[in-house]
Coordinates of C-alpha atoms and ligand atoms in Angstrom, one line a residue:
M332 CA -47.6 -101.0 -76.1
K333 CA -51.2 -100.6 -75.3
N334 CA -51.5 -102.6 -72.2
L335 CA -48.4 -102.6 -70.0
L336 CA -48.3 -105.0 -67.1
V337 CA -46.3 -103.3 -64.3
S338 CA -45.5 -105.9 -61.7
G339 CA -44.8 -104.7 -58.1
G340 CA -46.3 -101.3 -59.0
A341 CA -47.4 -100.7 -55.4
G342 CA -43.8 -100.8 -54.1
F343 CA -41.4 -97.9 -53.8
I344 CA -40.0 -97.6 -57.3
G345 CA -43.1 -99.0 -59.0
V346 CA -45.3 -96.2 -57.5
N347 CA -42.8 -93.6 -58.7
F348 CA -42.6 -95.2 -62.1
I349 CA -46.4 -95.4 -62.6
R350 CA -46.7 -91.8 -61.5
Y351 CA -44.0 -90.8 -64.0
L352 CA -45.5 -92.9 -66.8
L353 CA -49.0 -91.5 -66.5
E354 CA -48.3 -87.9 -65.4
E355 CA -45.1 -87.0 -67.2
S356 CA -44.0 -89.4 -70.0
N357 CA -45.4 -89.7 -73.5
F358 CA -46.8 -93.2 -72.8
E359 CA -50.4 -93.3 -74.1
G360 CA -51.5 -96.8 -73.2
R361 CA -53.0 -98.4 -70.1
V362 CA -51.1 -99.6 -67.0
I363 CA -52.1 -102.9 -65.3
N364 CA -50.4 -102.9 -61.9
V365 CA -50.1 -106.4 -60.6
D366 CA -49.0 -106.6 -57.0
K367 CA -49.3 -109.1 -54.2
L368 CA -49.3 -106.4 -51.6
T369 CA -46.7 -107.7 -49.2
Y370 CA -45.7 -105.5 -46.3
A371 CA -43.8 -103.4 -49.0
G372 CA -46.8 -102.7 -51.2
N373 CA -49.0 -99.8 -50.4
P374 CA -51.7 -99.0 -53.1
E375 CA -52.8 -96.0 -51.0
S376 CA -49.7 -94.3 -52.5
L377 CA -51.5 -94.4 -55.8
S378 CA -55.1 -93.6 -54.7
D379 CA -55.0 -90.2 -56.5
I380 CA -53.8 -92.0 -59.7
E381 CA -56.6 -94.5 -59.4
A382 CA -59.1 -91.6 -59.2
N383 CA -57.6 -89.4 -61.9
Y384 CA -56.7 -92.0 -64.5
S385 CA -59.5 -94.5 -64.1
D386 CA -59.5 -95.2 -67.9
R387 CA -55.7 -95.8 -68.0
Y388 CA -54.9 -97.4 -64.7
V389 CA -56.0 -100.8 -63.3
F390 CA -54.9 -102.4 -60.0
V391 CA -55.0 -106.2 -59.7
K392 CA -54.0 -107.8 -56.4
A393 CA -52.2 -111.0 -57.4
D394 CA -49.1 -113.0 -56.6
I395 CA -46.7 -113.5 -59.6
V396 CA -45.8 -117.0 -58.1
D397 CA -49.4 -118.0 -59.0
K398 CA -49.0 -118.8 -62.7
D399 CA -52.6 -119.7 -63.4
R400 CA -53.9 -116.5 -62.0
L401 CA -51.3 -114.6 -64.0
S402 CA -52.3 -116.3 -67.2
V403 CA -55.9 -115.1 -66.7
I404 CA -54.6 -111.6 -66.2
F405 CA -52.5 -111.7 -69.3
D406 CA -55.5 -112.6 -71.4
K407 CA -58.1 -110.5 -69.7
Y408 CA -56.1 -107.3 -70.1
E409 CA -54.6 -108.2 -73.4
I410 CA -51.1 -107.6 -72.1
D411 CA -48.6 -106.7 -74.7
G412 CA -45.7 -105.3 -72.6
I413 CA -44.2 -106.0 -69.2
C414 CA -42.2 -103.9 -66.9
H415 CA -41.1 -106.2 -64.1
F416 CA -40.4 -104.6 -60.7
A417 CA -42.0 -107.2 -58.3
A418 CA -39.5 -108.6 -55.9
E419 CA -38.5 -109.1 -52.3
S420 CA -36.0 -106.3 -52.1
H421 CA -34.5 -106.0 -48.6
V422 CA -31.0 -107.6 -48.1
D423 CA -31.5 -107.9 -44.3
R424 CA -34.8 -109.8 -44.7
S425 CA -33.1 -112.1 -47.2
I426 CA -30.5 -113.0 -44.7
A427 CA -33.0 -113.7 -42.0
S428 CA -35.4 -115.6 -44.2
P429 CA -34.6 -116.3 -47.9
D430 CA -37.6 -118.4 -48.9
E431 CA -39.8 -115.6 -50.3
F432 CA -36.8 -114.3 -52.2
I433 CA -36.4 -117.5 -54.0
R434 CA -40.1 -117.9 -54.7
T435 CA -40.9 -114.3 -55.9
N436 CA -37.6 -113.3 -57.4
I437 CA -36.8 -116.5 -59.3
I438 CA -40.1 -118.4 -59.8
G439 CA -42.2 -115.3 -60.2
T440 CA -39.8 -114.0 -62.9
Y441 CA -39.9 -117.4 -64.6
N442 CA -43.7 -117.3 -64.6
L443 CA -43.8 -113.9 -66.3
L444 CA -41.3 -115.0 -68.9
E445 CA -43.0 -118.3 -69.6
L446 CA -46.4 -116.7 -70.0
S447 CA -44.9 -114.1 -72.3
R448 CA -43.2 -116.8 -74.4
Q449 CA -46.5 -118.7 -74.7
R450 CA -48.1 -115.6 -76.2
G451 CA -45.7 -115.5 -79.1
G452 CA -45.4 -112.2 -80.9
R453 CA -48.1 -110.5 -78.9
I454 CA -45.5 -109.3 -76.2
R455 CA -43.6 -106.3 -77.7
L456 CA -41.2 -105.8 -74.7
F457 CA -40.3 -107.5 -71.4
H458 CA -38.3 -105.0 -69.4
H459 CA -36.6 -106.5 -66.3
I460 CA -35.6 -104.3 -63.4
S461 CA -32.5 -105.5 -61.6
T462 CA -29.8 -104.3 -59.3
D463 CA -26.1 -103.6 -59.3
E464 CA -25.8 -105.9 -56.3
V465 CA -25.6 -108.9 -58.7
F466 CA -22.0 -107.9 -59.4
G467 CA -20.9 -108.3 -55.8
S468 CA -18.5 -105.9 -54.0
L469 CA -15.9 -103.5 -55.5
D470 CA -12.5 -102.4 -54.4
K471 CA -11.6 -98.7 -54.7
E472 CA -11.2 -97.3 -58.3
E473 CA -13.3 -100.0 -59.9
Y474 CA -16.7 -99.6 -61.5
F475 CA -19.4 -102.0 -62.5
T476 CA -19.9 -102.1 -66.3
E477 CA -22.3 -104.2 -68.3
E478 CA -19.4 -106.6 -68.8
T479 CA -18.7 -107.2 -65.1
S480 CA -19.1 -110.8 -64.1
Y481 CA -21.8 -111.7 -61.6
K482 CA -20.6 -112.4 -58.0
P483 CA -23.7 -112.0 -55.8
N484 CA -23.1 -112.2 -52.0
S485 CA -26.6 -112.1 -50.4
P486 CA -29.6 -114.3 -50.9
Y487 CA -31.3 -111.2 -52.3
S488 CA -28.6 -110.5 -54.9
A489 CA -28.3 -114.2 -55.8
S490 CA -32.0 -114.4 -56.4
K491 CA -31.9 -111.3 -58.6
A492 CA -28.8 -112.6 -60.5
S493 CA -30.8 -115.8 -61.1
S494 CA -33.7 -113.8 -62.5
D495 CA -31.4 -111.8 -64.8
H496 CA -30.0 -115.0 -66.2
L497 CA -33.5 -116.4 -66.9
V498 CA -34.5 -113.2 -68.7
R499 CA -31.3 -113.3 -70.8
S500 CA -32.0 -117.0 -71.6
Y501 CA -35.5 -116.2 -72.9
Y502 CA -34.0 -113.8 -75.3
K503 CA -31.3 -116.1 -76.5
T504 CA -33.4 -119.2 -76.7
Y505 CA -36.9 -118.0 -77.6
D506 CA -36.3 -114.5 -79.1
L507 CA -38.5 -112.9 -76.4
P508 CA -37.9 -109.2 -76.8
V509 CA -36.2 -108.3 -73.5
T510 CA -34.2 -105.5 -72.0
I511 CA -32.6 -105.5 -68.6
S512 CA -31.4 -102.7 -66.3
N513 CA -29.1 -103.0 -63.3
C514 CA -29.5 -99.9 -61.1
S515 CA -27.7 -98.6 -58.0
N516 CA -29.4 -97.7 -54.7
N517 CA -32.5 -95.6 -55.1
Y518 CA -33.9 -93.1 -52.6
G519 CA -36.9 -90.7 -52.7
P520 CA -40.6 -90.4 -52.0
F521 CA -42.7 -93.4 -50.9
Q522 CA -39.7 -95.6 -49.9
F523 CA -40.5 -98.1 -47.1
P524 CA -38.6 -97.0 -43.9
E525 CA -36.5 -100.2 -43.6
K526 CA -33.9 -99.0 -46.2
L527 CA -31.1 -96.7 -45.0
I528 CA -32.2 -93.3 -46.1
P529 CA -35.9 -93.2 -45.1
L530 CA -35.1 -95.1 -41.9
M531 CA -32.5 -92.6 -40.9
I532 CA -34.7 -89.6 -41.9
L533 CA -37.6 -90.8 -39.8
N534 CA -35.5 -91.9 -36.8
A535 CA -33.7 -88.6 -36.8
I536 CA -37.0 -86.6 -37.0
Q537 CA -38.4 -88.8 -34.2
D538 CA -35.3 -88.5 -32.0
R539 CA -34.4 -92.2 -32.1
A540 CA -31.0 -93.9 -32.5
L541 CA -29.4 -94.1 -36.0
P542 CA -28.0 -97.6 -36.3
V543 CA -25.0 -97.6 -38.7
Y544 CA -23.7 -101.1 -39.5
G545 CA -20.0 -102.0 -38.9
D546 CA -17.5 -99.1 -39.3
G547 CA -20.0 -97.1 -41.5
L548 CA -17.4 -96.9 -44.4
N549 CA -19.4 -99.0 -46.9
V550 CA -20.1 -97.1 -50.0
R551 CA -23.3 -97.0 -52.1
D552 CA -23.9 -95.1 -55.4
W553 CA -27.1 -93.2 -54.7
L554 CA -29.7 -92.4 -57.4
Y555 CA -32.9 -90.3 -57.0
V556 CA -35.9 -92.5 -57.8
R557 CA -37.3 -90.2 -60.5
D558 CA -34.0 -90.4 -62.4
H559 CA -34.3 -94.2 -62.3
C560 CA -37.8 -93.9 -63.7
T561 CA -36.6 -91.7 -66.6
A562 CA -33.8 -94.2 -67.3
I563 CA -36.2 -97.1 -67.4
W564 CA -38.6 -95.3 -69.8
T565 CA -35.6 -94.3 -72.0
I566 CA -34.5 -98.0 -72.2
M567 CA -38.1 -99.1 -72.9
K568 CA -38.4 -96.7 -75.8
K569 CA -34.9 -96.6 -77.2
G570 CA -32.9 -99.5 -75.8
R571 CA -31.7 -102.3 -78.0
I572 CA -33.5 -105.7 -77.6
G573 CA -31.4 -108.2 -75.8
E574 CA -29.1 -105.6 -74.2
T575 CA -28.5 -104.8 -70.5
Y576 CA -27.9 -101.2 -69.2
N577 CA -26.3 -100.1 -66.0
I578 CA -28.0 -97.1 -64.3
G579 CA -26.2 -95.0 -61.6
G580 CA -26.1 -91.5 -60.2
K581 CA -22.4 -90.9 -59.9
S582 CA -23.0 -90.2 -56.3
E583 CA -20.8 -92.5 -54.3
M584 CA -21.0 -91.9 -50.5
E585 CA -20.0 -93.7 -47.4
N586 CA -22.9 -94.6 -45.1
T587 CA -21.8 -92.5 -42.2
K588 CA -21.5 -89.5 -44.5
V589 CA -25.1 -90.1 -45.8
V590 CA -26.4 -90.2 -42.2
E591 CA -24.4 -87.1 -41.2
M592 CA -25.9 -85.2 -44.1
I593 CA -29.4 -86.2 -43.1
C594 CA -28.7 -85.0 -39.5
D595 CA -27.2 -81.7 -40.6
Y596 CA -30.1 -80.9 -43.0
L597 CA -32.7 -81.7 -40.3
D598 CA -30.8 -79.5 -37.7
V599 CA -31.3 -76.6 -40.2
I600 CA -34.8 -77.4 -41.3
I601 CA -36.5 -78.3 -38.0
G602 CA -33.9 -77.3 -35.4
K603 CA -31.7 -79.4 -33.1
R604 CA -32.8 -82.3 -30.9
P605 CA -35.1 -81.7 -28.0
N606 CA -32.0 -81.8 -25.7
R607 CA -30.4 -79.2 -28.0
E608 CA -27.7 -81.6 -29.1
K609 CA -26.9 -81.9 -32.8
R610 CA -28.7 -84.8 -34.5
R611 CA -25.3 -86.5 -35.3
S612 CA -25.2 -87.5 -31.6
L613 CA -28.0 -90.0 -32.4
I614 CA -25.5 -92.1 -34.6
S615 CA -24.8 -95.5 -33.0
F616 CA -22.5 -98.0 -34.6
V617 CA -24.0 -101.5 -34.4
T618 CA -23.0 -105.1 -35.4
D619 CA -22.2 -105.4 -39.1
R620 CA -24.5 -107.2 -41.6
P621 CA -23.1 -110.6 -42.5
G622 CA -21.6 -110.6 -46.0
H623 CA -21.9 -106.8 -46.1
D624 CA -20.7 -105.6 -49.6
R625 CA -18.1 -102.9 -49.2
R626 CA -18.6 -100.7 -52.2
Y627 CA -20.9 -100.4 -55.2
A628 CA -20.3 -97.9 -58.0
I629 CA -21.8 -97.8 -61.5
D630 CA -20.3 -96.9 -64.8
S631 CA -23.4 -95.6 -66.6
N632 CA -21.5 -94.6 -69.8
K633 CA -23.5 -97.0 -72.0
I634 CA -26.9 -95.6 -71.3
T635 CA -25.6 -92.0 -71.4
S636 CA -23.7 -92.4 -74.7
Q637 CA -26.0 -94.7 -76.5
L638 CA -29.5 -93.5 -75.3
G639 CA -28.7 -90.0 -74.1
W640 CA -29.9 -90.5 -70.5
M641 CA -28.6 -88.4 -67.7
P642 CA -29.7 -88.1 -64.0
L643 CA -31.1 -84.6 -63.1
E644 CA -30.5 -84.7 -59.4
S645 CA -27.2 -84.5 -57.5
F646 CA -27.2 -86.3 -54.2
E647 CA -27.6 -83.0 -52.3
T648 CA -30.6 -81.8 -54.2
G649 CA -32.2 -85.3 -54.2
L650 CA -31.6 -85.8 -50.5
L651 CA -33.1 -82.4 -49.6
K652 CA -36.2 -83.2 -51.7
T653 CA -36.6 -86.5 -50.0
I654 CA -36.3 -85.1 -46.5
K655 CA -38.8 -82.4 -47.3
W656 CA -41.2 -85.1 -48.8
Y657 CA -41.0 -87.2 -45.5
L658 CA -41.7 -84.0 -43.5
A659 CA -44.6 -83.0 -45.7
N660 CA -46.3 -86.4 -45.8
E661 CA -47.0 -87.1 -42.2
Q662 CA -50.2 -89.0 -42.9
W663 CA -48.3 -91.5 -45.2
V664 CA -45.6 -91.9 -42.7
N665 CA -48.0 -92.5 -39.8
S666 CA -50.0 -95.0 -41.8
V667 CA -46.9 -96.9 -42.7
Q668 CA -45.2 -96.7 -39.3
S669 CA -48.4 -97.7 -37.4
G670 CA -49.3 -100.5 -39.8
E671 CA -52.6 -98.6 -40.6
Y672 CA -52.0 -99.1 -44.3
L673 CA -52.4 -102.9 -43.8
N674 CA -55.9 -102.3 -42.4
W675 CA -56.6 -100.1 -45.4
I676 CA -55.5 -102.9 -47.7
K677 CA -57.7 -105.4 -45.9
Q678 CA -60.7 -103.2 -46.2
H679 CA -60.2 -102.6 -49.9
Y680 CA -58.8 -105.9 -51.1
G681 CA -59.7 -108.5 -48.4
Ligands
NAD1764 P1 -40.2 -102.7 -52.8 O1 -39.9 -103.8 -51.8 O2 -40.5 -101.4 -52.3 O3 -41.5 -103.2 -53.7 C1 -41.7 -104.4 -54.2 C2 -43.1 -104.6 -54.6 O4 -43.3 -105.9 -55.1 C3 -44.1 -104.4 -53.5 O5 -45.2 -103.6 -53.9 C4 -44.6 -105.9 -53.2 O6 -45.9 -106.0 -52.7 C5 -44.5 -106.5 -54.6 N1 -44.3 -107.9 -54.6 C6 -43.5 -108.7 -53.8 N2 -43.7 -110.0 -54.0 C7 -44.6 -110.1 -54.9 C8 -45.2 -111.2 -55.6 N3 -44.9 -112.4 -55.3 N4 -46.2 -111.0 -56.5 C9 -46.5 -109.7 -56.8 N5 -46.0 -108.6 -56.2 C10 -45.0 -108.8 -55.3 O7 -39.0 -102.7 -53.9 P2 -38.4 -101.5 -54.7 O8 -37.4 -100.9 -53.9 O9 -39.5 -100.7 -55.3 O10 -37.7 -102.4 -55.9 C11 -38.4 -102.7 -57.1 C12 -37.5 -103.4 -58.0 O11 -36.3 -102.7 -58.3 C13 -37.0 -104.8 -57.4 O12 -37.0 -105.7 -58.5 C14 -35.6 -104.5 -56.9 O13 -34.8 -105.6 -57.0 C15 -35.1 -103.4 -58.0 N6 -34.1 -102.5 -57.5 C16 -34.3 -101.7 -56.3 C17 -33.4 -100.8 -56.0 C18 -33.6 -100.0 -54.7 O14 -32.6 -99.3 -54.3 N7 -34.7 -100.0 -54.1 C19 -32.2 -100.6 -56.7 C20 -32.1 -101.4 -57.9 C21 -33.0 -102.3 -58.3
TYD1765 P1 -30.0 -100.7 -47.7 O1 -30.8 -99.5 -47.7 O2 -30.5 -101.9 -46.9 O3 -29.6 -101.1 -49.2 P2 -28.6 -102.2 -49.7 O4 -28.2 -103.1 -48.7 O5 -29.5 -102.9 -50.8 O6 -27.4 -101.5 -50.3 O7 -28.5 -100.3 -47.0 C1 -27.7 -99.3 -47.6 C2 -26.4 -99.3 -46.8 O8 -26.7 -98.9 -45.5 C3 -25.8 -100.7 -46.7 O9 -24.4 -100.6 -46.7 C4 -26.2 -101.2 -45.3 C5 -26.3 -99.9 -44.5 N1 -27.3 -99.8 -43.4 C6 -27.0 -99.4 -42.2 O10 -25.8 -99.1 -41.9 N2 -27.9 -99.3 -41.2 C7 -29.2 -99.6 -41.4 O11 -30.1 -99.6 -40.5 C8 -29.6 -100.1 -42.8 C9 -31.0 -100.4 -43.1 C10 -28.6 -100.1 -43.7

């Protein structure tokens, strides 16, 4: 692939993926980052990439729901590959207001597929990024495999399930060369502090309450974001066309345990709270999320045995790196928390 369209490349995983692709992987082509810049997109996170890779990196502010605009971008940049991250991604927002999830996640994916189909053999690969949440909730001892049936429980996961089905149908019906990955919960640098781990890290640093939903015993299978990026690139290079791959970190953890670990690490790194209590005293159990999935856990045997991918980080090493990143990147944190990054976007992109 010479001209890879990365949709949603200004979001959390997209930023990490573009960094990995240009700085670490053996990809030699050009990245065209197409992002609408919703509240979750922050191109400031890639300003050094824009400066250092001006010949191999282009940013285009565009909405994937706008098919005409997308069509122009496909032709102008001679797009021959797609890695599709763009989505509304936060479950709580999908419960409060599902509209954008239906538009971006379903219609936006359809537009990218349809424009790819119209360009016949020019598109060498369409890789679709999805989530394990499409499979619904697990009881103890069970794991999601690539054969698990879809049972999404939130508007977010239902919209992602729908997009997965569309991608599959374009392979089966039109022979579009697609691959799909369904990944567990990511954490790491540049994650918007509405998701559990960055929210708890920043609240704990800033001595604010740590709101844990329900009884705090819901389980997620955490994966450090760079490990997700290496998995995506492995699939894009070596995956079989038409196949889906589950990606997970073998790091199942109850939410309360995650929050306690963050508290304990911070007590050691920056000392206890101003009132000398341990940070765990900030934990506050709040009303549960409606339809809250109890447990997610991934069986990633297929990608490991067939493509040789393995995560590098354990939950402990990844979490420590993440906490240190949020402590070291005060300017990024202040810009995001104050909304200053939105002014920056207005100045640069109107
Ligand atoms: P994010 O919310 O941080 O970023 C999403 C990006 O998409 C933002 O930059 C946003 O501006 C952009 N975007 C939204 N609507 C758009 C539109 N209509 N047109 C163009 N751009 C648009 O999300 P993330 O956590 O980086 O997730 C990226 C992808 O990975 C999503 O598809 C998500 O479903 C999937 N995923 C996420 C996780 C996770 O734990 N974060 C796990 C598995 C899969
Ligand atoms: P989240 O980061 O929103 O990811 P997802 O819902 O996609 O798994 O939430 C991770 C888990 O943490 C989930 O079980 C909900 C819970 N949670 C809280 O307990 N408190 C919070 O403030 C948030 C944002 C999440």
